[in-house]
PDB file of C-alpha atoms in Angstrom:
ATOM      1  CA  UNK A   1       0.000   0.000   0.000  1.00  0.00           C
ATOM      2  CA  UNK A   2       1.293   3.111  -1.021  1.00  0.00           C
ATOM      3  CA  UNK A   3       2.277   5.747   1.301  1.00  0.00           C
ATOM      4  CA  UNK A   4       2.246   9.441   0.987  1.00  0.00           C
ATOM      5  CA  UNK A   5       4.211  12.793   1.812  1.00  0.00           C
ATOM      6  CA  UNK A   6       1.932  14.737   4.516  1.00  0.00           C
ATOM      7  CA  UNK A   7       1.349  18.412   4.436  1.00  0.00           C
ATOM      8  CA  UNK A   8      -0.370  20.058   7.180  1.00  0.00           C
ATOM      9  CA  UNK A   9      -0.632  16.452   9.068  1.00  0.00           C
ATOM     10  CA  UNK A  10      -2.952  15.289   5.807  1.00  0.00           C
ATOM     11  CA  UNK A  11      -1.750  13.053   2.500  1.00  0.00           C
ATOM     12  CA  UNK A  12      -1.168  14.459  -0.481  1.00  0.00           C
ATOM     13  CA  UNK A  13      -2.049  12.185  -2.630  1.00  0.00           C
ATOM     14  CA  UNK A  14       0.196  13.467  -5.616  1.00  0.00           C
ATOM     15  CA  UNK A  15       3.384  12.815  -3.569  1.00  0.00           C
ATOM     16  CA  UNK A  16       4.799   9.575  -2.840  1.00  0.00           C
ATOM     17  CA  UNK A  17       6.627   7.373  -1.120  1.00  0.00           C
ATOM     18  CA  UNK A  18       7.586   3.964  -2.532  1.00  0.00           C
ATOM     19  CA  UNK A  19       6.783   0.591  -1.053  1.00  0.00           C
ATOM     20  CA  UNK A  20       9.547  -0.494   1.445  1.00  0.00           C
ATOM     21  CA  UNK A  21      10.820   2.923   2.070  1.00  0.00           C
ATOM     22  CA  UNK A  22      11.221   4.043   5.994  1.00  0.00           C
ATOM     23  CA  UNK A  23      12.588   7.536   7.460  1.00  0.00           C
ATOM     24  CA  UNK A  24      16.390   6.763   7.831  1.00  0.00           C
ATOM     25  CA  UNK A  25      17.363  10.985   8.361  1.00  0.00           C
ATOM     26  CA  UNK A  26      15.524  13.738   9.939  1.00  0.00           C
ATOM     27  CA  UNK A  27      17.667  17.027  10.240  1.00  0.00           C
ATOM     28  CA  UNK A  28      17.033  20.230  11.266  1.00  0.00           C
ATOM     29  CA  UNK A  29      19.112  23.109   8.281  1.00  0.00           C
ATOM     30  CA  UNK A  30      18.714  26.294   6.885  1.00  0.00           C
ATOM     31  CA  UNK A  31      17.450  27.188   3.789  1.00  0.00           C
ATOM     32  CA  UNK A  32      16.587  31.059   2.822  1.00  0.00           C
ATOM     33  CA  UNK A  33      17.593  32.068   6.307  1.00  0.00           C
ATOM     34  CA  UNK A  34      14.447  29.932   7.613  1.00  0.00           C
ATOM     35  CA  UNK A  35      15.032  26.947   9.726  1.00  0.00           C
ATOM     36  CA  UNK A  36      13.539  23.615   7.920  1.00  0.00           C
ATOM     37  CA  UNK A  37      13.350  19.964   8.320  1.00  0.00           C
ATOM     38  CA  UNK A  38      14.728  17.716   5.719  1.00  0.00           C
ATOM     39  CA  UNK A  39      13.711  14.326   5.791  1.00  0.00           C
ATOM     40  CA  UNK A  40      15.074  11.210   3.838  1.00  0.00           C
ATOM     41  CA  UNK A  41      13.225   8.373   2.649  1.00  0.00           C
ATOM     42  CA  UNK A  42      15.049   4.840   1.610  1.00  0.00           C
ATOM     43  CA  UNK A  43      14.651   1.074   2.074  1.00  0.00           C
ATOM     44  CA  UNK A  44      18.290   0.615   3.374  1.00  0.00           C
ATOM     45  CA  UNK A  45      19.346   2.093   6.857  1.00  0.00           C
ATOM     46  CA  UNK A  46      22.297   3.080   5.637  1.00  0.00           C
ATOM     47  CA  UNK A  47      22.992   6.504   3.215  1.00  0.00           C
ATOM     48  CA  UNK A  48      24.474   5.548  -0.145  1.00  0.00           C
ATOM     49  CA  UNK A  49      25.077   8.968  -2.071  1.00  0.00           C
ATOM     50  CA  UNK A  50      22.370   9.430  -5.068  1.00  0.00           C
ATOM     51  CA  UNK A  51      21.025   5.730  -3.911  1.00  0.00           C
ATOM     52  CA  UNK A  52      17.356   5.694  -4.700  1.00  0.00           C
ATOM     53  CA  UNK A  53      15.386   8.233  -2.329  1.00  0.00           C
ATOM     54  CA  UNK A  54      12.883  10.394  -1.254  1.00  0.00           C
ATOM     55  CA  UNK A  55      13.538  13.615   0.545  1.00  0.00           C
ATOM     56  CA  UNK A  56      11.345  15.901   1.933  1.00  0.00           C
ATOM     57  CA  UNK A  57      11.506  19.751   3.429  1.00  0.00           C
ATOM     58  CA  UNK A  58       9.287  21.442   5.379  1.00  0.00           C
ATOM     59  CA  UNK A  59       9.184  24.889   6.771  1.00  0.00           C
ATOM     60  CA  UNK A  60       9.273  26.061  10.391  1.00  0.00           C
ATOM     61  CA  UNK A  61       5.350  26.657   9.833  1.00  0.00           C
ATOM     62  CA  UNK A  62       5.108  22.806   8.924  1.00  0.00           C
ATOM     63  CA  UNK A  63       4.394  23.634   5.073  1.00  0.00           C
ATOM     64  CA  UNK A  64       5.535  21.645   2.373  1.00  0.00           C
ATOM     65  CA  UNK A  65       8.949  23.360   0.609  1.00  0.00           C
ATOM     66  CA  UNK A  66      10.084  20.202  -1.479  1.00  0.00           C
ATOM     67  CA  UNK A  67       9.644  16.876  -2.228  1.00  0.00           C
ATOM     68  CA  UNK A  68      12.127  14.592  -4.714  1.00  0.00           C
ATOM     69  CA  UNK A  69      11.714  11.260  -5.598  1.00  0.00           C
ATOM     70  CA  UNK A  70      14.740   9.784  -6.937  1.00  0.00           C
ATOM     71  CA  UNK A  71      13.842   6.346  -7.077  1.00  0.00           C
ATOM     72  CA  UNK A  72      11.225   5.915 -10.556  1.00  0.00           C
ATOM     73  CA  UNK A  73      12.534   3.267 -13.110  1.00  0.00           C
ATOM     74  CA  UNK A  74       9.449   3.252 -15.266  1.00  0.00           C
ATOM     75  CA  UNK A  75       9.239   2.358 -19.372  1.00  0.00           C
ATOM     76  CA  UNK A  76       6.065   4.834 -19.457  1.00  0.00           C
ATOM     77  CA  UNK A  77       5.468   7.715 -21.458  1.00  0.00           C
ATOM     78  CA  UNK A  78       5.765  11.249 -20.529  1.00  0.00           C
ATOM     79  CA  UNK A  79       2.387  12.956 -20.482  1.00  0.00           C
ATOM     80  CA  UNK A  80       1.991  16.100 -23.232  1.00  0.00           C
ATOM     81  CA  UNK A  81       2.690  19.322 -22.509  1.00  0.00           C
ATOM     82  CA  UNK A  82      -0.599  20.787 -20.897  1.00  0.00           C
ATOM     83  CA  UNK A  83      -1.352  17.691 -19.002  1.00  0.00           C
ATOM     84  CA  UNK A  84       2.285  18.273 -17.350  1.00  0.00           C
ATOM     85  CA  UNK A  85       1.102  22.015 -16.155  1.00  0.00           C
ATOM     86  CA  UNK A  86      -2.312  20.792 -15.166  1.00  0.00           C
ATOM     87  CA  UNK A  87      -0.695  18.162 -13.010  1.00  0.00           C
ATOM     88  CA  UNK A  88       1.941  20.783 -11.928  1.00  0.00           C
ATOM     89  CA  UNK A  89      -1.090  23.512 -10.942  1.00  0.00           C
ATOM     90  CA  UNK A  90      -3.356  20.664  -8.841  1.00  0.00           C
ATOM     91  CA  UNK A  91      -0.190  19.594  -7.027  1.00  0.00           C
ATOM     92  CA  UNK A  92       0.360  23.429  -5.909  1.00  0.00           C
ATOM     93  CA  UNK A  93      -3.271  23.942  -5.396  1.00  0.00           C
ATOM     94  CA  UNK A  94      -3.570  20.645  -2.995  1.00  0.00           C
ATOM     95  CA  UNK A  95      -0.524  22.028  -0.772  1.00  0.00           C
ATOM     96  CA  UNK A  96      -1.650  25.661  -0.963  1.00  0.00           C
ATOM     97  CA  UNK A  97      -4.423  27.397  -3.032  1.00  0.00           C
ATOM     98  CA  UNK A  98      -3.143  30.684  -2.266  1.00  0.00           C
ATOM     99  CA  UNK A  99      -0.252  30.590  -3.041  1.00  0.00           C
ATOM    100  CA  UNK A 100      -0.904  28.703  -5.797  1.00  0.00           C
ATOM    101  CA  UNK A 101      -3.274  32.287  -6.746  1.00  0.00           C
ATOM    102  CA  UNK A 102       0.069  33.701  -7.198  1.00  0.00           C
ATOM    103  CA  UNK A 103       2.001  31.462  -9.719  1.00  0.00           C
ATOM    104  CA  UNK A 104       2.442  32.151 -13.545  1.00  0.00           C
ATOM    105  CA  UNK A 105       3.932  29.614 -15.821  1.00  0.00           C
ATOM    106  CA  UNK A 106       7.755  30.522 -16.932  1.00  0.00           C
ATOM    107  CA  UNK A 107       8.248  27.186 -19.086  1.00  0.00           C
ATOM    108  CA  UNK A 108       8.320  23.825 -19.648  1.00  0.00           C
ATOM    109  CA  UNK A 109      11.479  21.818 -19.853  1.00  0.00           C
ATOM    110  CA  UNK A 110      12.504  17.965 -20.982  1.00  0.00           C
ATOM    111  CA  UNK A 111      15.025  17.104 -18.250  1.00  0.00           C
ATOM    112  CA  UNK A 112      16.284  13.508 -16.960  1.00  0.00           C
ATOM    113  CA  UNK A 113      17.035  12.895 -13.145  1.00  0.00           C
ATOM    114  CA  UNK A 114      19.311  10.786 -12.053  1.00  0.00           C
ATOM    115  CA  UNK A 115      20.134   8.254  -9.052  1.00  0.00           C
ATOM    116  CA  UNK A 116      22.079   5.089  -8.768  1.00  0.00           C
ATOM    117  CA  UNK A 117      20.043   1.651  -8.216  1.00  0.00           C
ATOM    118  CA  UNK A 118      21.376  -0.801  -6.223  1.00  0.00           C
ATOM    119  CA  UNK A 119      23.134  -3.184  -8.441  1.00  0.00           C
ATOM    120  CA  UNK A 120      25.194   0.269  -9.399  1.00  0.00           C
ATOM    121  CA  UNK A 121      23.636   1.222 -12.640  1.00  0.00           C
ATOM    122  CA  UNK A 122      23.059   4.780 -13.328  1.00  0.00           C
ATOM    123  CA  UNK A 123      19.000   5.356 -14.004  1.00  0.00           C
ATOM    124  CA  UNK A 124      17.384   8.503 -15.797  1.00  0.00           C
ATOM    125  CA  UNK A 125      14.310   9.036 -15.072  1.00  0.00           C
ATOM    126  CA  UNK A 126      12.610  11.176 -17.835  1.00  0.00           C
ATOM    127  CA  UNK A 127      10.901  14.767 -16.565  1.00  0.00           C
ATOM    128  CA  UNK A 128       8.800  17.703 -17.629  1.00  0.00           C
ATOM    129  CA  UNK A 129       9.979  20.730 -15.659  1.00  0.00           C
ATOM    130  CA  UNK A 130       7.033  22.766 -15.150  1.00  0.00           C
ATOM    131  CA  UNK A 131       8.300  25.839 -14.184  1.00  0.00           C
ATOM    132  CA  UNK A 132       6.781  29.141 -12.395  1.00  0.00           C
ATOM    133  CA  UNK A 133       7.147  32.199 -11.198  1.00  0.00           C
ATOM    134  CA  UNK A 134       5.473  33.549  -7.931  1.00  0.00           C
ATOM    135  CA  UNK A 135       4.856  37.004  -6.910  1.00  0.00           C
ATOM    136  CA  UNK A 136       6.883  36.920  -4.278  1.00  0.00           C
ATOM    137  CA  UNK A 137      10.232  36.852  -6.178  1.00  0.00           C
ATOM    138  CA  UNK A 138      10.655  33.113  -5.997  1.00  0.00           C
ATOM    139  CA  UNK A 139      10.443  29.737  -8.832  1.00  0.00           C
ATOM    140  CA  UNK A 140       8.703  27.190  -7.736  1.00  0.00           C
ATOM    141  CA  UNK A 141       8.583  23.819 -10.136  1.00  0.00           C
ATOM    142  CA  UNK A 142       6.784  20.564 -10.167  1.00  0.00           C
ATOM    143  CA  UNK A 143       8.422  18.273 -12.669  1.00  0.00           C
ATOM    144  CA  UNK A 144       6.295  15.378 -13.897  1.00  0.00           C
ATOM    145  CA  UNK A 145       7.591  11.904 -14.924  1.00  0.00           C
ATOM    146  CA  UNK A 146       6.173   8.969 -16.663  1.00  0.00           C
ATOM    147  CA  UNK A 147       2.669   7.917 -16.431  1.00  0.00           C
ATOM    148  CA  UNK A 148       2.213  11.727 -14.733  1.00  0.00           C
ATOM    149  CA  UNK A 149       4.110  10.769 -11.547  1.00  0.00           C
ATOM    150  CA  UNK A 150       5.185  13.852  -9.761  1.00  0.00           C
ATOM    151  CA  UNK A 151       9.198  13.527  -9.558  1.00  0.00           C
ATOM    152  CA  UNK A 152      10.052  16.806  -7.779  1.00  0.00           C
ATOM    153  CA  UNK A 153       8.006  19.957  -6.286  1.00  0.00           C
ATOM    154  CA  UNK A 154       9.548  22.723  -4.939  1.00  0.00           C
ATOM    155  CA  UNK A 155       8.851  26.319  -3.654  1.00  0.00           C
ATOM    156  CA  UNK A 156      10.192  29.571  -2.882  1.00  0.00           C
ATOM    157  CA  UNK A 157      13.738  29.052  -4.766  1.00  0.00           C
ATOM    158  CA  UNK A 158      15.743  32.119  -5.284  1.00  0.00           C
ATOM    159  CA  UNK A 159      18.120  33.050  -7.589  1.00  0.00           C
ATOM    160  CA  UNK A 160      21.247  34.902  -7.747  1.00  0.00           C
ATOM    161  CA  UNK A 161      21.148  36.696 -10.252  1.00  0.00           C
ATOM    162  CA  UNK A 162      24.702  38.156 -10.281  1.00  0.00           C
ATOM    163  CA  UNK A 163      26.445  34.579 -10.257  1.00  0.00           C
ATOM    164  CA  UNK A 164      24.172  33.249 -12.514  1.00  0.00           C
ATOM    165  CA  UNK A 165      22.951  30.515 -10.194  1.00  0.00           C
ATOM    166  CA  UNK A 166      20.476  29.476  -7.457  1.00  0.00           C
ATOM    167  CA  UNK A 167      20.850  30.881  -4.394  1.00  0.00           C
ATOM    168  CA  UNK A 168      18.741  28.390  -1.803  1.00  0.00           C
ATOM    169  CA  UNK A 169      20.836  25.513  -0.305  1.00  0.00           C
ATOM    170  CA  UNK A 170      19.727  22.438  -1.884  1.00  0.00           C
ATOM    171  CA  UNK A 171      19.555  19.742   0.936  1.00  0.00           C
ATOM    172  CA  UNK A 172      17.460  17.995  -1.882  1.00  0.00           C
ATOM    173  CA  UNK A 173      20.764  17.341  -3.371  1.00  0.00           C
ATOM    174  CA  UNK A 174      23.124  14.664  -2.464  1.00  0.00           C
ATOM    175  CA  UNK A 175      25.612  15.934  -4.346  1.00  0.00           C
ATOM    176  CA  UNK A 176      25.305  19.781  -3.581  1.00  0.00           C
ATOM    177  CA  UNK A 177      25.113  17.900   0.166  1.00  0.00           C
ATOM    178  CA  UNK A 178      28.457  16.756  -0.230  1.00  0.00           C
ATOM    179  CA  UNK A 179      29.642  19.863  -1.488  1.00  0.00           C
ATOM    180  CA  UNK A 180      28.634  21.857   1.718  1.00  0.00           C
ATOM    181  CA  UNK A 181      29.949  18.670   3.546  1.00  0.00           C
ATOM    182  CA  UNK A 182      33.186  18.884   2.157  1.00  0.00           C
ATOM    183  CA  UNK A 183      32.737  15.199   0.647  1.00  0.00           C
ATOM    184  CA  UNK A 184      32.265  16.396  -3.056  1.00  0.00           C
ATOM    185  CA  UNK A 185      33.510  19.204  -5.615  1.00  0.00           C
ATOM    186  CA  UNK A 186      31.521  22.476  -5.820  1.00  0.00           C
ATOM    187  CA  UNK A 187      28.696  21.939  -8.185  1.00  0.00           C
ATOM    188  CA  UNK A 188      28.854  23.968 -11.448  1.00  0.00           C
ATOM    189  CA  UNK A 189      26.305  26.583 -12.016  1.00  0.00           C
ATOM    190  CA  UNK A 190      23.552  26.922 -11.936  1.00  0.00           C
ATOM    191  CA  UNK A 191      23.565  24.617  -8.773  1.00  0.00           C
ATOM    192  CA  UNK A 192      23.636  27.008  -5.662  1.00  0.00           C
ATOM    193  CA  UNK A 193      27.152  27.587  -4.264  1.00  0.00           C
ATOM    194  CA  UNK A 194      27.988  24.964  -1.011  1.00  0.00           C
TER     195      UNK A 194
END
């Protein structure tokens, strides 16, 4: 039975988590100067860098900032183009219709996203980026995968505009995670500086 990401202590029915998977991290960083929590999602107990995953951030108000699954192997097609925003606009309107009020489409992007299974193989997982703007300054995405899955939704991302890259930490990231960590190179732009 499939279990889902909560927002506001209620399912969201667009956002899961697969079979098998258990919390193995719950840690308490900063992102835009605002205290969150990021929590990781895996079968295994132990943290394999880009292993298939689910992490999750919310606010210090409890709302939903991101979700990423990196864990869907799936031979299905992408939806079209419009049924990518339409999935993109009901995931933002089920976590928060106001906000949602305040969102105007920027673009739509064929992406891949990437994690490594556990017999080692590399697997890219086909995307539309939906992207938006908000009013408040930020982009916010949802990026769709196949059969319509919701990959990735994120909010309130800001950019830098004089580096040319984001300027929110991505604890989303495992590599960007390693970066800040000192594990891992500095990601190239436009990944957020570490």
């Amino acid at each position: 039975m499939s279990k889902f990401v909560e927002n506001f202590d209620a399912d969201n029915e667009y956002l899961t988590i697969p079979d098998g998977f258990k919390e193995v991290a719950h840690d308490t960083r900063s992102r835009n100067g605002e205290d969150v929590e990021v929590v990781r999602y895996q079968q295994s107990e132990k943290i394999v860098q880009n292993n298939p995953h689910v992490t999750v951030v919310y606010g210090d108000d409890g709302r939903l900032i991101s979700y990423n699954n990196f864990s869907v192997d799936s031979p299905d097609a992408l939806p079209d183009d419009s049924e990518a925003v339409d999935i993109a606009l009901n995931v933002f309107d089920s976590l928060d219709s106001e906000y949602a009020e305040e969102l105007s489409l920027m673009r739509i992007d064929e992406q891949e996203r990437l994690f490594i299974n556990d017999d080692g193989d590399e697997i890219a997982t086909p995307i539309l980026w939906v992207k938006f703007a908000h009013m408040n300054g930020s982009y916010n995405w949802v990026s769709v995968g196949p059969a319509g899955q919701v990959i990735e939704f994120e909010r309130e991302s800001l950019w830098d505009y004089g580096q040319s890259r984001r300027a929110t930490e991505e604890w989303n990231d495992d590599d960007w995670v390693a970066a800040r960590e000192h594990r891992g190179p500095q990601l190239s732009a436009p990944s957020a500086l570490a």
